XYZ file of C-alpha atoms in Angstrom:
630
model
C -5.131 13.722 61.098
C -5.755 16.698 58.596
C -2.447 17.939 57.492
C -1.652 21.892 58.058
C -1.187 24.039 54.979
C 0.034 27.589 54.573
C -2.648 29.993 54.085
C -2.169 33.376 51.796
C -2.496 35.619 54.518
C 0.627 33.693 56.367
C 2.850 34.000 52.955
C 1.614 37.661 53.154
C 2.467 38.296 56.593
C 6.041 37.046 56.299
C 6.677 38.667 53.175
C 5.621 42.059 54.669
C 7.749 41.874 57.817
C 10.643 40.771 55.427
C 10.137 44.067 53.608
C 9.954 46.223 56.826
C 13.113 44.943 57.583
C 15.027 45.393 54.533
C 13.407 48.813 54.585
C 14.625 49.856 58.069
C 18.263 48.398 57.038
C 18.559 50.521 54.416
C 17.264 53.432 56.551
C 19.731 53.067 59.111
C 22.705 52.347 56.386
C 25.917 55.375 57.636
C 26.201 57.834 54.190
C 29.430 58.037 52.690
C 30.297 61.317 54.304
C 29.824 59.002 57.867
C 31.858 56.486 56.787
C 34.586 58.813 56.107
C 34.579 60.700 59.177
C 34.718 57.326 61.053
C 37.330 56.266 58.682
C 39.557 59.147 59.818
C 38.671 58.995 63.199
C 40.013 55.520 63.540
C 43.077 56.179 62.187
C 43.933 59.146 64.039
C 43.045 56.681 67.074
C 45.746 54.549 65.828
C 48.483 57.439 64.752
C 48.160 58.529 68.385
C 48.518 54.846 69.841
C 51.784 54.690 67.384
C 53.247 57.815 68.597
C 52.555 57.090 72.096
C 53.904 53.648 71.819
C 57.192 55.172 70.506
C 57.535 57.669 73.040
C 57.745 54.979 75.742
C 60.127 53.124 74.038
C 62.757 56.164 73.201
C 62.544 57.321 76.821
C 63.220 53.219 78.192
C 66.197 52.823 75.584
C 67.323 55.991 74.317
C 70.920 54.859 74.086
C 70.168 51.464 72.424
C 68.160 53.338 69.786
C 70.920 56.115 68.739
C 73.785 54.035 69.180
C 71.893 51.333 67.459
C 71.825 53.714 64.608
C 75.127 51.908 61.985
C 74.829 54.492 59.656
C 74.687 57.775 61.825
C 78.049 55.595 63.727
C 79.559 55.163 60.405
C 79.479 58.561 59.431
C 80.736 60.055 62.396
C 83.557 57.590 62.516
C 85.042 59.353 59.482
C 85.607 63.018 61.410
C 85.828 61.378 64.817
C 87.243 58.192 64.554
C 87.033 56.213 68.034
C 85.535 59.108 69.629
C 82.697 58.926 67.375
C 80.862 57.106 69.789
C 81.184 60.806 72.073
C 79.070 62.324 69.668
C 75.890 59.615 69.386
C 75.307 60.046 73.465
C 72.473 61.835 74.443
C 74.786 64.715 76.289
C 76.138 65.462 72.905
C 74.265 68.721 73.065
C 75.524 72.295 74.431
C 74.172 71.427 77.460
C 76.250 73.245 80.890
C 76.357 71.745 84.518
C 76.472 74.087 87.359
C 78.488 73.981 90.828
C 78.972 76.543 93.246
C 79.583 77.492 96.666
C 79.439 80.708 98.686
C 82.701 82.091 96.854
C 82.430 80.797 93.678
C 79.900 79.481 90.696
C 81.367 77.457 87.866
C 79.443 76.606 84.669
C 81.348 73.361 82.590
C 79.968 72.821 78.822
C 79.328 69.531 77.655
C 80.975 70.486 74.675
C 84.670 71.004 75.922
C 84.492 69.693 79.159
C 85.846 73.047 80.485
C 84.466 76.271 82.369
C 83.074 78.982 80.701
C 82.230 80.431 83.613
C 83.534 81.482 86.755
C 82.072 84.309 89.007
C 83.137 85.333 92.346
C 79.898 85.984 94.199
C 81.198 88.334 96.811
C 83.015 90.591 94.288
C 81.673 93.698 92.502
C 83.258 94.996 89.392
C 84.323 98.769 88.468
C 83.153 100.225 91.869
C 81.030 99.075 95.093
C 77.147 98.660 94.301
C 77.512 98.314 90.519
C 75.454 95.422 90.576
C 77.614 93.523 88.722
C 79.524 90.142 89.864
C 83.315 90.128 89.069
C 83.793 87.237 86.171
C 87.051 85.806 85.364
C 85.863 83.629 82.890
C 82.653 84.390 80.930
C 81.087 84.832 77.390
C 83.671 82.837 75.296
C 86.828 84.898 77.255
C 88.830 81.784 77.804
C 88.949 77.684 76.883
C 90.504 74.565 77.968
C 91.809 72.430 74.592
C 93.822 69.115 74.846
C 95.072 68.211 71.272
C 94.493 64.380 70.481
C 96.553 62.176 68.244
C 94.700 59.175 67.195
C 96.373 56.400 65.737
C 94.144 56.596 62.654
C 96.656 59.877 62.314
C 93.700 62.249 63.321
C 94.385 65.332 65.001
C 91.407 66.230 67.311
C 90.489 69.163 69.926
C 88.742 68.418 72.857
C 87.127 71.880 72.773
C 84.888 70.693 69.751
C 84.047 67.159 71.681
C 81.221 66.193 73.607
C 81.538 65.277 77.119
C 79.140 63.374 79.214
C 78.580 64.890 82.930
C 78.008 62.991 86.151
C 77.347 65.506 88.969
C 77.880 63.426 92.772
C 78.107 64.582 96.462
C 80.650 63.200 98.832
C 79.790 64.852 102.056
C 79.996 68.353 101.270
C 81.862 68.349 98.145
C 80.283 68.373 95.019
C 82.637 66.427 91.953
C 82.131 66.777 88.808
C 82.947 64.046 86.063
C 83.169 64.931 82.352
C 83.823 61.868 80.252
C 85.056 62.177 76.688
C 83.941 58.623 75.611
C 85.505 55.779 72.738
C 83.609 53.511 74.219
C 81.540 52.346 77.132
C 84.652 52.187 79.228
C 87.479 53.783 77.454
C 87.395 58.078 77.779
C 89.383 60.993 78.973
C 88.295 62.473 81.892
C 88.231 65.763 83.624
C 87.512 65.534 87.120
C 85.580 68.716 89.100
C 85.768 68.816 93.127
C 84.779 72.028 94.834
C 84.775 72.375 98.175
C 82.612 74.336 100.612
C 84.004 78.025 101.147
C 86.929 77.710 98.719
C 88.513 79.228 95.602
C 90.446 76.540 95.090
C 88.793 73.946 93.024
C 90.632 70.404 92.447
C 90.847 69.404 88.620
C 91.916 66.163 87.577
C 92.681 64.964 84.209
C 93.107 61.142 83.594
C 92.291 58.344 80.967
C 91.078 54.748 81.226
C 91.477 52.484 77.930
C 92.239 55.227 75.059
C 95.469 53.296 74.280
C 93.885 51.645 71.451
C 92.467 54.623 70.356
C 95.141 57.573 71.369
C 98.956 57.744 70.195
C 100.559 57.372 73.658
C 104.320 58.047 71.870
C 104.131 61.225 72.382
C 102.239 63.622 75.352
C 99.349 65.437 74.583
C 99.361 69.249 74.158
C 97.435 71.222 76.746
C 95.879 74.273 75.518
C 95.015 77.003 77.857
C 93.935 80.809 76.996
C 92.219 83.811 78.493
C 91.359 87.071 77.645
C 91.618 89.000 80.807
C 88.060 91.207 81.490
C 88.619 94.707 82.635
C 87.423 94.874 86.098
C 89.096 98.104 87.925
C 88.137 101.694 87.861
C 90.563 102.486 85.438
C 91.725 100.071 82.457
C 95.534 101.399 81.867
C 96.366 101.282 85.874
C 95.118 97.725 86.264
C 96.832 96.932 82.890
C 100.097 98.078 84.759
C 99.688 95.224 86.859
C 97.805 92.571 84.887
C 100.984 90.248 84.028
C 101.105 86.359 83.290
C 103.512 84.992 86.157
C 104.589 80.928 86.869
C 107.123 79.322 89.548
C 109.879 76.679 89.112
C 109.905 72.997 91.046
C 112.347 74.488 93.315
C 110.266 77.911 94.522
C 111.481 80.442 91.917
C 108.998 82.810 91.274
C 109.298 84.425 88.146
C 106.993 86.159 85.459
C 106.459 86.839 81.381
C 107.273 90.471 80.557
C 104.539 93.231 80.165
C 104.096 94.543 76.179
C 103.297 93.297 72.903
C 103.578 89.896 71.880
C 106.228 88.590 75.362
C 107.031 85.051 75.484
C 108.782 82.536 78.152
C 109.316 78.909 77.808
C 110.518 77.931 81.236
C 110.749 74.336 82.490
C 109.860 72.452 85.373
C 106.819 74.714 85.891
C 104.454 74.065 88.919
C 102.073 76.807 88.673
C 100.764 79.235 85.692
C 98.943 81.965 86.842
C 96.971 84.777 84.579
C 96.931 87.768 86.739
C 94.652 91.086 86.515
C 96.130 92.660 89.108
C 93.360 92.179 92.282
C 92.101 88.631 90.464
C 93.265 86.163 89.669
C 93.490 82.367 87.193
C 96.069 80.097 88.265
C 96.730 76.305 86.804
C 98.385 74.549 89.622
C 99.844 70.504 89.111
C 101.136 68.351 91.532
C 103.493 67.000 88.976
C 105.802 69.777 86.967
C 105.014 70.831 83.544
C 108.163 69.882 82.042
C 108.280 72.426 80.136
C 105.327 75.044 78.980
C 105.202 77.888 76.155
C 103.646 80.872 77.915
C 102.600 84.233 75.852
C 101.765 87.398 77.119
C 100.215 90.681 74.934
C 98.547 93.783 76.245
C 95.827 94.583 74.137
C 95.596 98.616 76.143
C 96.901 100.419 73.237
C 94.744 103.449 73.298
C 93.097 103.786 77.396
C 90.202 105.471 75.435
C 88.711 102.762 73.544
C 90.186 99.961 74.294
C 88.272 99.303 78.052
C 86.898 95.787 77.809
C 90.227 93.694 77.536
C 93.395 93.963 79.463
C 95.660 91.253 78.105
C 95.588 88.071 75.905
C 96.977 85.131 77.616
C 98.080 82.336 76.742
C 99.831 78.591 78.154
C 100.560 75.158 76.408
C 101.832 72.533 78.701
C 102.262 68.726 77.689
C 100.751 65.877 79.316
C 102.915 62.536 78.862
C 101.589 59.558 79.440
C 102.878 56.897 81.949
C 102.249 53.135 80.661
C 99.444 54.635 77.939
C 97.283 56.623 79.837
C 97.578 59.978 81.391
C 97.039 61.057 85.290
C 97.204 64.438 86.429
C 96.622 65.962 89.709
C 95.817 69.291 89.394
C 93.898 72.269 90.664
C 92.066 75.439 89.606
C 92.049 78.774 91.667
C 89.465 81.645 91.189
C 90.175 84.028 93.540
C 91.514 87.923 94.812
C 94.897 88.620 94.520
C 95.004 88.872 98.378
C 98.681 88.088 99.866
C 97.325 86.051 102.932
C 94.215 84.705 101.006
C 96.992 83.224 98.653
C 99.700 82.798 101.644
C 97.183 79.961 103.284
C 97.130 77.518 100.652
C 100.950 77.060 101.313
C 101.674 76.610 97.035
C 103.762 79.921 97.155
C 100.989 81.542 95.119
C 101.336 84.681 97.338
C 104.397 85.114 95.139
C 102.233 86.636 92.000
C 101.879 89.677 94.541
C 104.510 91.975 93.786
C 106.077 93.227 97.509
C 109.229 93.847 95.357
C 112.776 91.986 95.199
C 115.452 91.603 97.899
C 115.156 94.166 101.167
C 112.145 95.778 100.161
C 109.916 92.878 99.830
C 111.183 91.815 103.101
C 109.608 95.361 104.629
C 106.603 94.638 102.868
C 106.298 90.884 104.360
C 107.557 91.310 107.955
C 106.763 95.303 108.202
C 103.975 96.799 106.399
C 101.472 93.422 106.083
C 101.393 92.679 109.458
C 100.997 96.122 110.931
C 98.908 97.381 108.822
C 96.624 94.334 108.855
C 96.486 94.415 112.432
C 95.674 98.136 112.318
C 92.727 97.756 108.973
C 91.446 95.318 111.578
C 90.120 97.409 114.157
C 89.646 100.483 112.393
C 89.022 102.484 108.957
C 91.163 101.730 106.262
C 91.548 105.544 105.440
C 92.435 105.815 109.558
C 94.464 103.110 109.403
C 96.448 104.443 106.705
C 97.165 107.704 108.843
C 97.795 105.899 111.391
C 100.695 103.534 109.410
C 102.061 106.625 108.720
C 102.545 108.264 112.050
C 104.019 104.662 113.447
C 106.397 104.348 110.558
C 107.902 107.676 110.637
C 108.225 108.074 114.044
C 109.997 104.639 114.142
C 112.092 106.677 111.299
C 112.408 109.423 113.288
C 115.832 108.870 115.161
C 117.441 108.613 111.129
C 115.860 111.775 110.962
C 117.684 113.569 113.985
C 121.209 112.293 112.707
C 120.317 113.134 109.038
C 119.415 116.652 110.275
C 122.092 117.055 112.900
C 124.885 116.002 110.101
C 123.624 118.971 107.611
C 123.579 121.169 111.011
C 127.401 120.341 111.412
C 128.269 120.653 108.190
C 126.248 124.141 107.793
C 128.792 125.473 111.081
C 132.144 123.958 109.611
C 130.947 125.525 106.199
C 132.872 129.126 106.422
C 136.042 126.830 107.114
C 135.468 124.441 104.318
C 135.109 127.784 101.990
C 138.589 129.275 103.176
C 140.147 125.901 102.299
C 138.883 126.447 99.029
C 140.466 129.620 98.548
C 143.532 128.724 100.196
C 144.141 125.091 97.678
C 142.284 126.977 94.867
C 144.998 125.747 92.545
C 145.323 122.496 93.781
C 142.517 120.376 94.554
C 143.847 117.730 95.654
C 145.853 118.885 98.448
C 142.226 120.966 98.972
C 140.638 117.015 99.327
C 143.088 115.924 102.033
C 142.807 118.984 104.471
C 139.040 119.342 103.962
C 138.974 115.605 105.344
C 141.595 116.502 107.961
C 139.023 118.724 109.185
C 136.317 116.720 109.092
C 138.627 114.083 111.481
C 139.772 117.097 113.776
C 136.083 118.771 114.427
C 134.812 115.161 114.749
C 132.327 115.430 111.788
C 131.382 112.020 109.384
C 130.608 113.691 105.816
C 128.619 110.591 105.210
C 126.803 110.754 108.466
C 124.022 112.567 106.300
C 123.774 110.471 103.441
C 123.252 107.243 105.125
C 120.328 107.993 107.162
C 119.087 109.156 103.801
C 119.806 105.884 102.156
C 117.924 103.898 105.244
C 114.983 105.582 104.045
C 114.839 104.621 100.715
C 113.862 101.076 100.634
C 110.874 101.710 102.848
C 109.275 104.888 100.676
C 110.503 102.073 97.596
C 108.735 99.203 99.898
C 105.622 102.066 100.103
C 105.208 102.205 96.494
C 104.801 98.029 95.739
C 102.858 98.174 98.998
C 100.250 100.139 98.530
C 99.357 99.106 94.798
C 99.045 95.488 95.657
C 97.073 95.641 99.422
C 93.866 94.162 97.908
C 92.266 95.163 101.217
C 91.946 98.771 100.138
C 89.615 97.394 97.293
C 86.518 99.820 96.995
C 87.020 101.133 100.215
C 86.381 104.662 100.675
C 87.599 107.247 102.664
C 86.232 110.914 102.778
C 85.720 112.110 98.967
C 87.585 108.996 97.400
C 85.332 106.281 96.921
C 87.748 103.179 96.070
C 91.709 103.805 97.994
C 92.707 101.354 95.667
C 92.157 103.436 92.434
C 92.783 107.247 91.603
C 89.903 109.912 93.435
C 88.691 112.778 91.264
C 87.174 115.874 91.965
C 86.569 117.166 89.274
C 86.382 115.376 85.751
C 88.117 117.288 82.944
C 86.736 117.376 79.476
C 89.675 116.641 78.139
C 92.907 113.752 78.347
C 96.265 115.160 78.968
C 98.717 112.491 78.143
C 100.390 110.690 81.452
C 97.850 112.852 83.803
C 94.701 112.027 82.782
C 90.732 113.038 82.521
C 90.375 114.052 86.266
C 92.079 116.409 89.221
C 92.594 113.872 92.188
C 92.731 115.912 95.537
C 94.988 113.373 97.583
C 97.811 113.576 94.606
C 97.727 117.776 94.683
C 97.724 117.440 98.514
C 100.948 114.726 98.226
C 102.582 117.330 95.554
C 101.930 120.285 97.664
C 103.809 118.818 100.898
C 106.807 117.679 99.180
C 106.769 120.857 97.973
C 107.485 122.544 101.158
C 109.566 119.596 102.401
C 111.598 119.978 99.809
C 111.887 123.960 100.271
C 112.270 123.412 103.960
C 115.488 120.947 103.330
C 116.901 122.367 100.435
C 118.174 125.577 101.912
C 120.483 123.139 104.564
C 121.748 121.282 102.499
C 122.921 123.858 100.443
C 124.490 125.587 103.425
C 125.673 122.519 104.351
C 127.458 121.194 101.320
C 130.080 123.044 99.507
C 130.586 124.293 96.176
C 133.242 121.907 94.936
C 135.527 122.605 91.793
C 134.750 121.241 88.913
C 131.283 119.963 89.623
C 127.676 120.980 89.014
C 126.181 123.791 90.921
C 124.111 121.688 93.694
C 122.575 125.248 94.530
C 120.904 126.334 91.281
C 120.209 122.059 90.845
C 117.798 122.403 93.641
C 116.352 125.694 93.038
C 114.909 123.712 90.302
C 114.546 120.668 91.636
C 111.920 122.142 94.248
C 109.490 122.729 91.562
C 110.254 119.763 89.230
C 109.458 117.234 91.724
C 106.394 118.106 93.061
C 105.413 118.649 89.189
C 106.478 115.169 88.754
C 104.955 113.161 91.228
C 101.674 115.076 91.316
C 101.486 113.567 87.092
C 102.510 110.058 88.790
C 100.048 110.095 91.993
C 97.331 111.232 89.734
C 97.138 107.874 88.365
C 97.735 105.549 91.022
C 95.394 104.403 94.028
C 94.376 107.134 96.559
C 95.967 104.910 99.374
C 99.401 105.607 97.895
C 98.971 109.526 97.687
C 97.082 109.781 100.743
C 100.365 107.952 102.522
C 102.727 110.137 101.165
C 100.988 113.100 102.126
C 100.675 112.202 105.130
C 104.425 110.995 105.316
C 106.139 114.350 104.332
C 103.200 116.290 106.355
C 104.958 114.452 109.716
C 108.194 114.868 108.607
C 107.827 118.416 107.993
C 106.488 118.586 111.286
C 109.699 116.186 112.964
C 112.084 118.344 111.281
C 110.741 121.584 112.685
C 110.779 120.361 115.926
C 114.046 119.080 115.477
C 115.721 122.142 113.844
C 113.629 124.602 116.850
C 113.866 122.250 119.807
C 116.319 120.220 120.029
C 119.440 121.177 117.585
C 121.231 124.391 118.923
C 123.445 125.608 116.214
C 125.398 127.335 118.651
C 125.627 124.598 120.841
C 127.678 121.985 117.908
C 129.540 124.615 116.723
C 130.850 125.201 120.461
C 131.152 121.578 120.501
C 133.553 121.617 117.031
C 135.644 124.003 118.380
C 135.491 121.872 121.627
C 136.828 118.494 119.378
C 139.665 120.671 117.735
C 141.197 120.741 120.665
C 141.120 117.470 121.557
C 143.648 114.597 120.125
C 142.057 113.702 116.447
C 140.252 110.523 116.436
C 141.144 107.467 114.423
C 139.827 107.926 111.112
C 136.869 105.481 110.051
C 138.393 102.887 107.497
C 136.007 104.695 104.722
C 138.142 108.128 105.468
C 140.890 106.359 105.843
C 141.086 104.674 102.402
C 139.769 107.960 100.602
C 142.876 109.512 102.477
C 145.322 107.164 101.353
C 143.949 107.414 97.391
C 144.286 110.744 97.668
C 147.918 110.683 99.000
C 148.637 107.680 96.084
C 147.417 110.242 93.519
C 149.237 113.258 94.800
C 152.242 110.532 94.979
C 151.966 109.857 91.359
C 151.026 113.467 90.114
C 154.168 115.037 91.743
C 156.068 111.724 90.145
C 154.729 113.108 86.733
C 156.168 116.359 87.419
């Protein structure tokens, strides 16, 4: 068989398509500029696959990753000590959680664990339709600090530590827990529960394992301050009545003086309130402070500039710990200064309202409150105040009558009283004991007039904490005053005069005017009525002044205060004007009691009241001793 043998055209052939090959390889070869685009390309693919791959794992194990961290743990440790492990949590940031209801919204920082915010949502400050929200606590006004002794000998402030939040709902409540951590399980907590509808918010403060970390020999030191906002009309009248006050374990109310720099260190303390007059901050515990360091200092030193701030408060209580942790009940309120708001949480915080001590706070808390709360019910409150007015005085009116008909008396017997005078000019004494002889023989009680007088006083006195403190009267307006519970103007002055003001108020000039005339109605009767007596003052030229002073007077004081006050005591010597002229035209007959003193002369003398009687025998005892002398 003839073997096969490669031809030249075959080598030819193959060496050809070898070329064409090699030729299109080198054709299709990427140029440097493609290989470094595709170079980049590829790793910017892979940068992005890093990142990504990262991402997932920070979000799955944040914690493990920080925490992880020995050197960022080590470092804090030296500032921090055990609660170093506070500050490597991911809420270590100045983060705020929110809770509200329809009374009340409450911002708590991380940092701190403590609000730094509290509005009252239904609550306008200055005046009504300001747009603005009364705040009790905002923009750095107040903190919450618990001092911390470590037993590393650190001293640390919970203020500058991070807390970690945990926002539930039980029902309707919302609780808030901020956690200052040590550990996984060891912290301090403050505890948040607000209810629906409700100023009062609960706030506990407890601890859980910090005996390792904390120095549980001696309590820690509870910090609390707040610079009171301005929120009134005018700054220096709700100053008057912006005052820190606190009550005992037992019920005694009591309060830190107004001024610069006041202090009180009571014990056995189960409430601190910081009052600004219609709102209110109170720090209540359901086991006593045993003992706290309160400080009070107006910061209204000059009414023209200083309108931001009314006082600096400020309350350290201690905390002691039972068996090396701490556990405190305690609650927050944020509310009006209302007397039955207050009144229905049964703590005795309706006590911070001043009704005034003794008899006059009774009127206020068994008189004026009800009625008038009853009467504000159903009507205006500028009605309701006129209305007060008439009720009260006509239930005064009968003291009236016997006030009036003793200066009547006394006004007849007068002529007599005079010739007595004349008759024991040169000795008074013996001029004491027949004037009261008369007075026994024509019937007539020289006191009779001054007591009536006297029964009066506690209620206008009862009138003037009353009106001040009815939070009801708030920004409610009644013809030209806008707000009964501060001063009305009609006409601003472009200029301050000191104790009156920048303004005219109508209802003050109205008040003024009326007692006024009152007072130049009574005068003339009861200088008729009371005798020039030797050796004494002329009561006569007294009150000649007296008429003008006192209008003078209280028109500088009403000028000041709410319109509800002035508008009551207008309206209160208007009606008694108007009782006393109906009295003195209508029903007392001068010629009918003198007939009736004559009448009594006649008759055997009555027993002398034990009051005349002992001023009878003094007088004989001195007259004893004097003629002894001689």
């Amino acid at each position: 068989m003839e073997e096969k043998k490669l031809d030249l055209n075959s080598v030819i052939g193959i060496v050809l398509i070898i070329g064409i090959f090699l030729w299109m390889m080198y054709q299709n070869k990427p140029s440097e500029a493609q290989l470094a685009a595709e170079k980049a390309k590829k790793e910017l693919v892979a940068k992005e696959a890093q990142a990504k791959a990262a991402s997932v794992k920070s979000v799955v194990t944040p914690t493990a990753a920080v925490v992880g961290d020995s050197t960022q743990l080590a470092q804090l440790q030296k500032t921090l000590g055990g609660f170093a492990y506070s500050a490597t949590l991911p809420s270590a940031k100045n983060d705020v959680t929110t809770i509200e209801n329809d009374f009340v919204l409450l911002k708590i920082a991380n940092k701190g664990g403590y609000i730094v915010e509290a509005t009252l949502k239904n609550f306008e400050k200055f005046k009504k339709n300001s747009g603005q929200l009364v705040s009790l606590i905002k923009d750095n006004n107040a903190d919450l600090n618990i001092q911390l002794q470590t037993n590393d000998n650190r001293v640390l402030n919970t203020k500058d530590l991070y807390f970690e939040p945990t926002l539930t709902k039980v029902g309707a409540d919302q609780i808030l827990s901020m956690k200052l951590k040590s550990g996984a399980n060891e912290f301090l907590e403050y505890k948040y529960i607000l209810k629906p509808n409700d100023y009062m918010v609960g706030f506990d403060i407890s601890s859980q394992g910090l005996s390792k970390v904390l120095n549980t020999a001696k309590p820690l030191d509870l910090q609390w301050n707040l610079k009171a906002f301005r929120t009134e009309k005018s700054v220096s009248y709700e100053n008057r009545f912006a005052e820190l006050r606190f009550q005992y374990k037992d019920g005694k109310h009591d309060y830190v003086g107004a001024g610069k720099d006041k202090e009180e260190n009571p014990e056995k303390v189960d409430y601190i309130a910081f009052k600004q007059h219609f709102f209110t901050s109170i720090l209540l515990t359901n086991t006593s402070f045993e003992k706290a360091s309160l400080k009070s200092n107006n910061l209204v030193l000059d009414e023209t500039k200083d309108t931001i701030f009314t006082k600096q408060f400020n309350a350290a209580v201690p905390l002691a710990f039972q068996n090396g942790e701490v556990d405190y009940k305690m609650n927050w309120y944020f509310g009006p200064t209302d007397y039955a708001t207050l009144k229905a949480y049964d703590k005795g915080m309706e006590k911070i309202v001043p009704l005034g001590w003794g008899i006059f706070g009774w009127i206020n808390k068994f008189i004026f409150i009800p009625l008038f709360g009853f009467l504000s019910s159903n009507i205006s409150y500028g009605i309701a105040i006129i209305i007060f007015t008439i009720i009260i005085k006509i239930a005064m009116s009968p003291i009236t009558y016997k006030s009036f008909l003793s200066q009547a008396k006394m006004k007849v017997l007068r002529p007599e009283i005079t010739e007595l005078g004349e008759k024991f000019k040169k000795d008074p004494m013996k001029k004491q004991q027949e004037t009261m002889k008369l007075y026994n023989k024509a019937g007539v009680n020289p006191m009779a007039g001054c007591i009536p007088a006297l029964i009066q006083i506690p209620f206008m006195y009862a009138s003037f904490q009353f009106f001040p403190s009815a939070f009801e009267l708030r920004q409610k307006g009644f013809l030209w005053a806008d707000d009964l519970s501060s001063f009305d103007s009609i006409y601003k002055l472009p200029f301050h005069i000191p104790l009156y003001g920048d303004h005219i108020g109508l209802f003050p000039l109205m008040a003024a005017i009326a007692i006024f005339f009152y007072m130049k109605m009574t005068s003339g009767d009861q200088q008729m009525a009371a005798p020039q007596q030797e050796g004494m003052p002329d009561m006569a030229k007294m009150m000649k002044y007296m008429i003008y002073i006192s209008p003078l007077m209280m028109l500088i004081f009403f000028n000041g205060y709410g319109a509800g006050l002035s508008l009551y005591n207008f309206m209160s010597n208007l009606i008694t004007i108007g009782i006393m002229f109906v009295i003195k035209n209508h029903i007392v007959d001068p010629d009918k009691i003198h007939a009736q003193i004559q009448e009594n002369k006649l008759k055997e003398p009555k027993k002398p009241g034990k009051f005349q009687q002992r001023l009878q025998e003094a007088m004989e005892q001195a007259e004893a001793q004097k003629a002894k002398k001689k």
